[in-house]
Coordinates of C-alpha atoms in Angstrom, one line a residue:
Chain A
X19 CA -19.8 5.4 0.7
X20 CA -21.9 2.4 -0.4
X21 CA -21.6 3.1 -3.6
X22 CA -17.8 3.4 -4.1
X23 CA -16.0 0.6 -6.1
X24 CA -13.8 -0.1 -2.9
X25 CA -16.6 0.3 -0.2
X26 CA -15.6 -2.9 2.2
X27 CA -12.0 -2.2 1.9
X28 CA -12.7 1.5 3.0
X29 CA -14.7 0.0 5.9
X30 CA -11.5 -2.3 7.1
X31 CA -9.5 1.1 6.6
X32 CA -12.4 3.0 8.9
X33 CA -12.1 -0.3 11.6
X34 CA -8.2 0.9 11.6
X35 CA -8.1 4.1 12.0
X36 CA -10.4 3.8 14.9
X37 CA -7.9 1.5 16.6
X38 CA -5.1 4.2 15.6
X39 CA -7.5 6.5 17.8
X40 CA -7.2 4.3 20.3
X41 CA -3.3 3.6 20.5
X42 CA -3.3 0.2 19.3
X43 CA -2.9 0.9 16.0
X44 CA 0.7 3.4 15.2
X45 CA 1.3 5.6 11.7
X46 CA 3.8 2.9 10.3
X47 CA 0.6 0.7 11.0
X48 CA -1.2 2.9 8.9
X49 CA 0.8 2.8 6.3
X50 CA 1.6 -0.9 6.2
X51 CA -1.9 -1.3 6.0
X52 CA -2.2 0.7 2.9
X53 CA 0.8 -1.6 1.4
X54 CA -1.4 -4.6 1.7
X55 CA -4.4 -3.5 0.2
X56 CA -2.6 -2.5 -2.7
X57 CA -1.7 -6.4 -2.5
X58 CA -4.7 -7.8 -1.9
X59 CA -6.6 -5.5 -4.7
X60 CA -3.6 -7.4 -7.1
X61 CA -4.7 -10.8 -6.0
X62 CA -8.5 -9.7 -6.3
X63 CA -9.5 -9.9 -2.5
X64 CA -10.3 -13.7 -2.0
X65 CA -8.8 -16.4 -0.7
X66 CA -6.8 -17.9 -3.2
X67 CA -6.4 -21.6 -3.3
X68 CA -3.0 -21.7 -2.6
X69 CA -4.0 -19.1 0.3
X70 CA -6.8 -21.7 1.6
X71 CA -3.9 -24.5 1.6
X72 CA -1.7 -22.8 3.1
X73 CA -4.3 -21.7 6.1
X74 CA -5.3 -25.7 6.4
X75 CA -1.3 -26.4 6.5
X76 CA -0.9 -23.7 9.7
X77 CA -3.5 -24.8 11.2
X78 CA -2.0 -28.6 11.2
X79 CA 1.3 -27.1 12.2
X80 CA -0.5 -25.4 15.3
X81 CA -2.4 -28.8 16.2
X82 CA 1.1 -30.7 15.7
X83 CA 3.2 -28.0 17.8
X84 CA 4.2 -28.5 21.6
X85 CA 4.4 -24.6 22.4
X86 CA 2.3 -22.2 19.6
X87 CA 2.2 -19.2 20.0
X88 CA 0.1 -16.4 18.6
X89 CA 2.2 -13.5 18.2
X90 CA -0.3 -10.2 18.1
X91 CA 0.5 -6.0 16.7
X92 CA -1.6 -3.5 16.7
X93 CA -2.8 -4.3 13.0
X94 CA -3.3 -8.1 13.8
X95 CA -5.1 -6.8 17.1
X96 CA -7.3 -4.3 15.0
X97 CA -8.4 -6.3 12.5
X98 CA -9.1 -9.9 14.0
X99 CA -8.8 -10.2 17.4
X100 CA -12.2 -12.0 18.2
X101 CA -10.7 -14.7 16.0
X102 CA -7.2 -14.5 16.8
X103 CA -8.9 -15.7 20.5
X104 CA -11.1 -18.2 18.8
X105 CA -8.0 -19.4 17.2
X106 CA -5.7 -20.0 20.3
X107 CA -8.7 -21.8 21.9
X108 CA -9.0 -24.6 19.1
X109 CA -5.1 -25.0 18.3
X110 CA -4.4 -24.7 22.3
X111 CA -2.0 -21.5 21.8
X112 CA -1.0 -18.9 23.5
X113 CA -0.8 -15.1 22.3
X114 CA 1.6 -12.7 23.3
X115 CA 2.2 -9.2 22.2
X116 CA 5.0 -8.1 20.6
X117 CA 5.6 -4.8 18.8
X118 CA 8.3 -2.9 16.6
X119 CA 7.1 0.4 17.9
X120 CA 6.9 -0.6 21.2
X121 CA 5.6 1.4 24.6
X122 CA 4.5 0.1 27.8
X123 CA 1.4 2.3 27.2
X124 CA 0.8 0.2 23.7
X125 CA 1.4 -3.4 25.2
X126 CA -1.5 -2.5 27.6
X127 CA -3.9 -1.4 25.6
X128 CA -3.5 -4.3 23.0
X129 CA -3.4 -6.9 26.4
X130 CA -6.6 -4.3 27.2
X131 CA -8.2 -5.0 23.9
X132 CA -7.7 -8.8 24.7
X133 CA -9.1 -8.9 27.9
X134 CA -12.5 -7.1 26.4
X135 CA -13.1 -9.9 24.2
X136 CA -12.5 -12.6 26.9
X137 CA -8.7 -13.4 26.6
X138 CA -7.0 -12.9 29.9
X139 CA -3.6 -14.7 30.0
X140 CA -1.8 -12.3 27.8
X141 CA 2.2 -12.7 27.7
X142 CA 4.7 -10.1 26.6
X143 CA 3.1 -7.8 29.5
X144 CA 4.7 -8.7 32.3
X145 CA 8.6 -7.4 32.9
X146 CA 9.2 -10.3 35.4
X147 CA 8.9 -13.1 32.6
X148 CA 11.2 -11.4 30.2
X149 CA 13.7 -12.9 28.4
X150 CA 15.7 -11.2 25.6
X151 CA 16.6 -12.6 22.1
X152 CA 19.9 -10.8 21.2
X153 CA 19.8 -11.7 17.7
X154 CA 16.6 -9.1 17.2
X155 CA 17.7 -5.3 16.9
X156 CA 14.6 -4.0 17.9
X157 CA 12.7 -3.8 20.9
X158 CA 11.0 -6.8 19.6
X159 CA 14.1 -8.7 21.0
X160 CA 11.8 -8.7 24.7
X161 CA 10.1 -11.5 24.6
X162 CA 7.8 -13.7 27.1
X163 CA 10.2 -16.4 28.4
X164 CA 7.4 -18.5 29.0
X165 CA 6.2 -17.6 25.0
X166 CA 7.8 -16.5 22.2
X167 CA 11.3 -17.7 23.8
X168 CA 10.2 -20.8 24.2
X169 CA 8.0 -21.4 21.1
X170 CA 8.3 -23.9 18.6
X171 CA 5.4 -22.6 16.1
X172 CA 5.2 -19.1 15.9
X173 CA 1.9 -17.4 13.8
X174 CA 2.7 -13.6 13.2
X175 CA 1.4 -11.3 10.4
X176 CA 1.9 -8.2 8.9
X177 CA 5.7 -8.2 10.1
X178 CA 9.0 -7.4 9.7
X179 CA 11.6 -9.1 8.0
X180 CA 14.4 -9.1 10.7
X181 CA 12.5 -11.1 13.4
X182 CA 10.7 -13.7 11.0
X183 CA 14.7 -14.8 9.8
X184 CA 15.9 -15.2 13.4
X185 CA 13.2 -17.2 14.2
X186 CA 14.1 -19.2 11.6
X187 CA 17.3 -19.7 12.5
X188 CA 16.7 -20.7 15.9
X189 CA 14.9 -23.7 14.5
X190 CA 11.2 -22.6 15.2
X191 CA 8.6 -22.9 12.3
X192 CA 7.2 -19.2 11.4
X193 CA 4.1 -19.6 10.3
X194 CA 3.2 -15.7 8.4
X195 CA 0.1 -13.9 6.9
X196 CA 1.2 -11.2 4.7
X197 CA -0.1 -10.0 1.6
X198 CA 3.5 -9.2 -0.1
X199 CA 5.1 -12.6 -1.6
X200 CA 8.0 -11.1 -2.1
X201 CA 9.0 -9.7 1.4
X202 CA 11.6 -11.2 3.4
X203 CA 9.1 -12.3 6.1
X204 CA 6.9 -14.3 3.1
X205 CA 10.2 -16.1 2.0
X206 CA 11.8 -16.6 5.0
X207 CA 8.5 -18.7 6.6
X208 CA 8.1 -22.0 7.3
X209 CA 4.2 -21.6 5.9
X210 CA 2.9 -18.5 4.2
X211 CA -0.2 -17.3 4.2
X212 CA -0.8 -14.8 1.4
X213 CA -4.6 -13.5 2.0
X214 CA -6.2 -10.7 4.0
X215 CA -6.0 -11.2 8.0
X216 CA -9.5 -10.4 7.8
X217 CA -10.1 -13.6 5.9
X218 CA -7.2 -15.8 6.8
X219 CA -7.9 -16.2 10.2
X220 CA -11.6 -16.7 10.0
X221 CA -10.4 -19.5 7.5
X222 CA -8.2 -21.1 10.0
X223 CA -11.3 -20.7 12.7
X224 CA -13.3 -23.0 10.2
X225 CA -10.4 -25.4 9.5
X226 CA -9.6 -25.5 13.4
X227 CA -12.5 -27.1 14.2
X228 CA -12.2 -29.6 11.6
X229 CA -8.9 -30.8 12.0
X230 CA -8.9 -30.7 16.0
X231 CA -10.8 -34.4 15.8
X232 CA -7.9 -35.9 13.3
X233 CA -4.8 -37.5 14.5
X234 CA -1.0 -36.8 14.6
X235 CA -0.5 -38.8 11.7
X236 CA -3.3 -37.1 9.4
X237 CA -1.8 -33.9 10.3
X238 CA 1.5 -34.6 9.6
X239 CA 0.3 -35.6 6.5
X240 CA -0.9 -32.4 5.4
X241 CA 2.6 -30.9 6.3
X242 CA 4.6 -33.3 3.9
X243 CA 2.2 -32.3 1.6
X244 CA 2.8 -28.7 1.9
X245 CA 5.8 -26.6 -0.1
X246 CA 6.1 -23.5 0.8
X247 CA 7.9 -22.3 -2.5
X248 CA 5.6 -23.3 -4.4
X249 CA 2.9 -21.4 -2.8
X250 CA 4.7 -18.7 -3.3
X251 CA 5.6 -19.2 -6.8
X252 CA 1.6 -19.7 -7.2
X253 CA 0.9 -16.5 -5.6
X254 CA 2.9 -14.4 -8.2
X255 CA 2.0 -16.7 -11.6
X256 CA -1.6 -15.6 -10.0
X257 CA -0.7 -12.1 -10.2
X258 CA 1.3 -11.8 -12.8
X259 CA -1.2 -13.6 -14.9
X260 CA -4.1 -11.3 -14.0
X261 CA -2.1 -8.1 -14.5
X262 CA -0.8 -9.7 -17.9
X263 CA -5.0 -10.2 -18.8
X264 CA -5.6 -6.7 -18.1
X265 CA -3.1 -5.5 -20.4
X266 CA -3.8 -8.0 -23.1
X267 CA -7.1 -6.3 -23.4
X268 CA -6.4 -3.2 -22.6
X269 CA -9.2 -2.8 -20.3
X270 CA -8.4 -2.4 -16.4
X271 CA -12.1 -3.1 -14.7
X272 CA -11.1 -5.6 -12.5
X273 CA -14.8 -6.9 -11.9
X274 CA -15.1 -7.1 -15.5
X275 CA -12.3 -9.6 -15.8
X276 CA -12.4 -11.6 -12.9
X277 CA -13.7 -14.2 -14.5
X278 CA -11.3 -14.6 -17.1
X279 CA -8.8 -14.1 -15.5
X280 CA -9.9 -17.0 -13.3
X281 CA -9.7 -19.1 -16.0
X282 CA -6.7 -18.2 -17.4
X283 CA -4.9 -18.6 -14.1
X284 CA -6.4 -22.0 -13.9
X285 CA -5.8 -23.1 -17.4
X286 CA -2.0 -22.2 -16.9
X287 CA -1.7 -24.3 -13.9
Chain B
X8 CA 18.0 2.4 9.4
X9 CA 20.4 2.7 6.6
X10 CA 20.9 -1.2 6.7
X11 CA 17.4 -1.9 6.0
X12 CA 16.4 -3.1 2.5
X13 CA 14.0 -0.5 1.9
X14 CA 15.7 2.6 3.8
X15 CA 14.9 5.4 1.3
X16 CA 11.0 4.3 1.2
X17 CA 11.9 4.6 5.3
X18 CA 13.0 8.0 5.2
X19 CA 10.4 9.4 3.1
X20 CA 7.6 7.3 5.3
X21 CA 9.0 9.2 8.4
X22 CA 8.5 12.7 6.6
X23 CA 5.3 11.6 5.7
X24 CA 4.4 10.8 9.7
X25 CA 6.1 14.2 10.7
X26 CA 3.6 15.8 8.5
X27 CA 1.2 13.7 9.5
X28 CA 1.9 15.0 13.2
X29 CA 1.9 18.5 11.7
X30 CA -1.4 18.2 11.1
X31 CA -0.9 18.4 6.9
X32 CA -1.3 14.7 6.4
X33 CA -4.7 12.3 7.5
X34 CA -4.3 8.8 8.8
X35 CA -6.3 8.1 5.4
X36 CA -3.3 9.9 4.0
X37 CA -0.9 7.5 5.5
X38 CA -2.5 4.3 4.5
X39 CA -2.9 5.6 0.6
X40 CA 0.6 6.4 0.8
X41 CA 1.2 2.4 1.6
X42 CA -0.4 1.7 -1.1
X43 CA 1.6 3.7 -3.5
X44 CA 4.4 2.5 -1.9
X45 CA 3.7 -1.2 -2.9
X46 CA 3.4 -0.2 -6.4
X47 CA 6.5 1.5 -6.5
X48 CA 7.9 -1.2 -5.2
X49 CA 6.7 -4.0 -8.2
X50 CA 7.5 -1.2 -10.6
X51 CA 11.6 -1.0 -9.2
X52 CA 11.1 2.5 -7.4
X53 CA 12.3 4.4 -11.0
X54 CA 10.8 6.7 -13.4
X55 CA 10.1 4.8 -16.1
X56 CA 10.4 5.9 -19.9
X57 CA 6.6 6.1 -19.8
X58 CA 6.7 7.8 -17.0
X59 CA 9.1 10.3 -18.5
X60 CA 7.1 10.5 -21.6
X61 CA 3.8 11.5 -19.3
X62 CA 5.8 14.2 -17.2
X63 CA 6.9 15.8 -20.4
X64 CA 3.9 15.8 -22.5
X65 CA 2.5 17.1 -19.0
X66 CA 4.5 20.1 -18.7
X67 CA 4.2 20.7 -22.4
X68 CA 0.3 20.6 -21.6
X69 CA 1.1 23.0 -18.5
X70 CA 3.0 25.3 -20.4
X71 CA 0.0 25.9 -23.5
X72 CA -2.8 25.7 -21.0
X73 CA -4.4 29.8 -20.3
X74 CA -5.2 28.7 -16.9
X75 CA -2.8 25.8 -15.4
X76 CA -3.8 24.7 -11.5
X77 CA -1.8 22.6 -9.3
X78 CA -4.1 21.2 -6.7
X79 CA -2.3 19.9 -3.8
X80 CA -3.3 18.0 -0.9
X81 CA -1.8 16.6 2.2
X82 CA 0.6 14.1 1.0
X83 CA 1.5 16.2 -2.1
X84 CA 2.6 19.4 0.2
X85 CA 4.3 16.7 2.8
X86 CA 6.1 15.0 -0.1
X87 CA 7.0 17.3 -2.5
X88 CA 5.9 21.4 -1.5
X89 CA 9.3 23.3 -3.1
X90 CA 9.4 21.3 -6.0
X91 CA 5.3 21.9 -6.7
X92 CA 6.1 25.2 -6.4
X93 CA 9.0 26.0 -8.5
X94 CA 7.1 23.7 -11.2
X95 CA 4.3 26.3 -10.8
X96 CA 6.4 29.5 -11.0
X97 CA 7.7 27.4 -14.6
X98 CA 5.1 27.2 -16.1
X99 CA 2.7 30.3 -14.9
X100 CA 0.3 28.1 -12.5
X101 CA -1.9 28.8 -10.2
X102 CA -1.3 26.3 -6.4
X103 CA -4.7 25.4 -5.4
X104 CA -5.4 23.3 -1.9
X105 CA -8.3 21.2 -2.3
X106 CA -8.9 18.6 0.2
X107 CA -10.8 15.2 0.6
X108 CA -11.1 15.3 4.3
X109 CA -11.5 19.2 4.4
X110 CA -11.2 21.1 7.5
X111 CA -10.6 24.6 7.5
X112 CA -7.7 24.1 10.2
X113 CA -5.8 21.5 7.7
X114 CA -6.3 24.1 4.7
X115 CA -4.7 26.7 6.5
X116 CA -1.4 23.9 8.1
X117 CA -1.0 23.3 4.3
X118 CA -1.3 26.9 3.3
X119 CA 1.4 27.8 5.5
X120 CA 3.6 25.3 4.7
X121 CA 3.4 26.9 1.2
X122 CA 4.0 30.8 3.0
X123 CA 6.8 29.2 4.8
X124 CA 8.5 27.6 1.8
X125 CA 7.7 31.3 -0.7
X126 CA 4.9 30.6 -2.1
X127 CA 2.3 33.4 -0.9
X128 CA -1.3 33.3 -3.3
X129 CA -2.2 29.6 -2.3
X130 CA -6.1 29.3 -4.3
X131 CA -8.6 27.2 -2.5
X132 CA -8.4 29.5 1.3
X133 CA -10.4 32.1 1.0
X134 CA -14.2 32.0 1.4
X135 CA -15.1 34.8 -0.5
X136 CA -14.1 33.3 -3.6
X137 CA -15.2 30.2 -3.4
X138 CA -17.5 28.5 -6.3
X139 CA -19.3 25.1 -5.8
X140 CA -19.0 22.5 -8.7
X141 CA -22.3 20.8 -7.5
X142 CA -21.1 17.0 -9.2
X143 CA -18.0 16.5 -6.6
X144 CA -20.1 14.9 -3.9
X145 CA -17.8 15.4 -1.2
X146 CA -16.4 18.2 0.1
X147 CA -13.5 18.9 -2.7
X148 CA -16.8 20.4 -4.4
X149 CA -15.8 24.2 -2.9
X150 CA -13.0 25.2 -5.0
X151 CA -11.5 28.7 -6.1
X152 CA -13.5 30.6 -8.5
X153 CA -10.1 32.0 -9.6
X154 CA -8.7 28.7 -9.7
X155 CA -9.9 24.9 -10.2
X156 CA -13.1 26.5 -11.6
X157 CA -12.3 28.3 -14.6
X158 CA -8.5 25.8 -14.9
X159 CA -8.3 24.0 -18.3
X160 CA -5.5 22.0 -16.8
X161 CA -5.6 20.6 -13.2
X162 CA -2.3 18.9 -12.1
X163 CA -3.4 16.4 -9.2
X164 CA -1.7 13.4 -7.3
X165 CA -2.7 10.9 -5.0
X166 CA -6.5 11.6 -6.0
X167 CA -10.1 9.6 -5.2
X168 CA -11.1 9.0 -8.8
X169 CA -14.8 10.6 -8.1
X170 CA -13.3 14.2 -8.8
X171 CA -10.9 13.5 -11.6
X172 CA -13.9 12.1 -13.7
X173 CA -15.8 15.3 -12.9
X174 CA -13.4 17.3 -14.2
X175 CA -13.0 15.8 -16.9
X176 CA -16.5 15.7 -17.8
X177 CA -16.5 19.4 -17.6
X178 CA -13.7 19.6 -20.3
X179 CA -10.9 20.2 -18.6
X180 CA -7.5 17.7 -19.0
X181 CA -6.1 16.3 -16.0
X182 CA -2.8 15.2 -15.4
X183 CA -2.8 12.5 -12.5
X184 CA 0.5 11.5 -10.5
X185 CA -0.4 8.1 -9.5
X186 CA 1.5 5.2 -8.9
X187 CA -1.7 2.8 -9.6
X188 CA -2.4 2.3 -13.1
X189 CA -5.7 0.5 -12.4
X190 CA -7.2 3.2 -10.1
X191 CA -10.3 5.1 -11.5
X192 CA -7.9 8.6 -11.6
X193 CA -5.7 6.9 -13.4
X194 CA -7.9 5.7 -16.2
X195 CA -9.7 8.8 -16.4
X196 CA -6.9 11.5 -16.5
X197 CA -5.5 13.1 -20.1
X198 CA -2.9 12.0 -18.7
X199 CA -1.1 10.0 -16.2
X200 CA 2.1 10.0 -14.9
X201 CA 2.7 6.5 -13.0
X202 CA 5.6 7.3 -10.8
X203 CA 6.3 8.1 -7.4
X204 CA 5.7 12.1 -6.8
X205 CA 9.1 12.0 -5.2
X206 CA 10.8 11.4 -8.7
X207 CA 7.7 12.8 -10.8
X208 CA 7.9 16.4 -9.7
X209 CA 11.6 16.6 -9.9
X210 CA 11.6 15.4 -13.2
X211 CA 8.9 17.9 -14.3
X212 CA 10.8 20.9 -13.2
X213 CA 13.9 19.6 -14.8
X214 CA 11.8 19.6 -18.3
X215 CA 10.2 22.4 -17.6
X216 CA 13.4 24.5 -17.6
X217 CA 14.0 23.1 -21.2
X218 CA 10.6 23.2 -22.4
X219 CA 9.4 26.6 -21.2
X220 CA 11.6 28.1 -24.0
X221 CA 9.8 25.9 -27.1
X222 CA 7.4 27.8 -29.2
X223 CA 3.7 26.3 -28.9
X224 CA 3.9 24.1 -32.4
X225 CA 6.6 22.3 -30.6
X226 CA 5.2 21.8 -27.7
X227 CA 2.2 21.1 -29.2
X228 CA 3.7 18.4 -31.5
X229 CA 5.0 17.1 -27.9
X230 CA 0.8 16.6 -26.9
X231 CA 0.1 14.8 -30.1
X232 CA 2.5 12.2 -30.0
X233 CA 1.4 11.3 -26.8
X234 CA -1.2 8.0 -26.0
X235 CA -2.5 7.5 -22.4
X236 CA -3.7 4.1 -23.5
X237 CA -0.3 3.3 -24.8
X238 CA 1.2 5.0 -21.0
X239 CA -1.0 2.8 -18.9
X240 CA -0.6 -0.3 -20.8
X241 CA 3.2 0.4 -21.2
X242 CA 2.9 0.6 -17.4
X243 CA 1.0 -2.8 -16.9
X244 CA 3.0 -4.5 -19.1
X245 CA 6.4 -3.5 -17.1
X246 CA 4.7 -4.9 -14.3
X247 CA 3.6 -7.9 -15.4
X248 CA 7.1 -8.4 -16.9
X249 CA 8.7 -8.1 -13.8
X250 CA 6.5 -10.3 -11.9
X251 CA 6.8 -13.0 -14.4
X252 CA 10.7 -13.1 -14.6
X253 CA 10.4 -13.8 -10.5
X254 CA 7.7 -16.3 -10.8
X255 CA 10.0 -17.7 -13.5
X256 CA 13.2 -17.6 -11.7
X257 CA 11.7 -18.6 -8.6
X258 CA 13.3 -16.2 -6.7
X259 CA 12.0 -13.0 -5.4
X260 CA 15.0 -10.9 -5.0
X261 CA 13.9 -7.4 -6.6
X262 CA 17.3 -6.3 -7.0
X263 CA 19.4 -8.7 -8.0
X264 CA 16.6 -9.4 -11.1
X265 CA 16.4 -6.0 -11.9
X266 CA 18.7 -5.8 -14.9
X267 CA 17.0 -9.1 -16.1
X268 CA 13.8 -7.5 -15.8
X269 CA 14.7 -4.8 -17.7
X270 CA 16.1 -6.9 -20.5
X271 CA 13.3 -8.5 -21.2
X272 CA 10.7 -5.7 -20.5
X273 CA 13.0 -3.6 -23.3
X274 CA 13.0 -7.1 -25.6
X275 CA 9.1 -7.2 -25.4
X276 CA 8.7 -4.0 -26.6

């Protein structure tokens, strides 16, 4: 397996079917995952610069917020939950789990998952703390009343549309990783992150324990700085100028015109 | 459902999981089809002319080939089973199952499915005639010595690239369904149709009912006006048209720049 062209993204895929075996991860998971890697194979699998501003902008929204919270699936779980933890630590969040295909039976063996790598106080697991936001037609609308309902900051990924644009409305700041920079959940965050969970968050690890030592004002700083169209307008030029390089030369290696296509993207800015 | 943005990519996804639950489709299965899906998606979830021009040069190929296979696996039978098969009673082909992640149990799920849907000689089942092409490293090496051995034209979708390469090493043409128009199968195959299977094999059957009454210099004539280059660039190019109009508009809304993008995708040619 070594020797295929797409060996480390067929050993994420292997990480996620295992937690499929396991119930955290559902088919729709599955599937969404396959979406992003078409994604992330577009945008050549690294952290873009755009991507790496946008990460250093969360992570001063999280630092700045009075009630973050870490909103975990099974995807988000599967994928980075050692640093999902390591992340709520630093930025002094909380995580709860919330699913679109939700069971009893999943919730626990996410909060499960969580408890293995050290995490104990997970919300979204306990019925008594329930507090229900009608605007969300899912079961998603169950949230933790001591959580999500009362968050100000909100970091999700991989999600869909419908609950990033009521959280939006209800004033909190959505902070999103998602791959797609044209899905409702990208354009309807306050901050999004358009890289691969598996590098996003260990990202945010590094830049948490950076800016934890700055002060409110430095932070806020970095926010003003931040637009969140054009990061988005950056993430497609990027694609759209390495897909137009490919078929300038008629050639489709991607390795083969990384480079180029680096530069081109970087003369055109 | 039927409110959501992207309900008819819904409905198919949930056929896709029943099969999956059948036991036809693999959780690899599911994730590739995500990927596909995200293509579709940047492409405007269309056939395309190019797209049309591959399906017909590939039934014209079908049609003049002594020994035309179909090989189908998981997601093919899950996605598209009657329509494969009345292509193949169309055009005098052979149904072949060949499988990446083989197990005698799936073979016989997706045979069935073929019994239960009229079609009775499915290739690729029976031991006794099985022949080994010794390059395919993985398992899709046992085929049908009655079938994907001695074909001269495979029709194949969704594929790993290692085997389309193989076969056309040996001489034989390939004709690839795949929504990627970077992937290894697609630069490989004689020729590729870049279009979701759910349009694709429609479409085929459609031309075939015309076509199959041409005499062999037309169809023929059909084969030699056709450039695979010209298909996957053609392909790339529509891409990278529609991702620039939204980069340039600085709005994202697929649908409400579609006529725009097709505008200038037809003005560029």
């Amino acid at each position: 397996m070594s020797t295929h062209p797409r060996a480390e993204s067929l050993m994420v895929r292997e990480k996620l079917v295992k937690a499929f075996e396991e119930g955290v991860v559902t088919t729709a998971g599955l599937i969404a995952h396959g979406r992003g890697e078409c994604f992330d194979y577009i945008i050549g699998e690294k952290t873009r610069s755009f991507a790496f501003k946008a990460e250093k902008t969360a992570v001063a929204a999280l630092l700045l917020a009075d009630h973050p919270v870490i909103s975990l699936n099974g995807n988000a779980t599967a994928l980075a939950v050692k640093e999902f933890i390591e992340l709520a630590r630093l930025v002094n969040a909380k995580i709860e789990v919330n699913l679109f295909y939700k069971s009893f039976r999943r919730i626990k063996t996410i909060a499960r998952t969580l408890e293995e790598n050290g995490w104990t106080e997970v919300y979204g697991v306990n019925k008594n703390v329930c507090a229900t936001i009608p605007e969300i037609s899912s079961l998603r609308c169950e949230v933790d009343s001591r959580g999500l309902y009362i968050a100000d900051t909100v970091l999700l990924s991989i999600e869909d549309g419908d609950r990033t644009i009521v959280f939006r409305k209800m004033g909190k700041n959505v902070i999103a990783i998602d791959l797609n920079p044209f899905s409702r959940t990208s354009l309807w965050a306050s901050i999004t992150i358009v890289d691969n969970i598996i590098r996003a968050v260990p990202n945010m690890v590094s830049i948490a324990k950076t800016l934890r030592s700055e002060d409110k004002p430095r932070l806020k700083e970095i926010l003003e700085d931040y637009s969140n169209t054009e990061t988005l307008k950056e993430a497609v030029s990027l694609i759209n100028s390495r897909l137009g390089l490919f078929a300038l030369k008629g050639t489709f290696d991607l390795n083969v015109l990384e480079n180029d296509g680096e530069k081109a993207y970087l003369n055109g800015r």
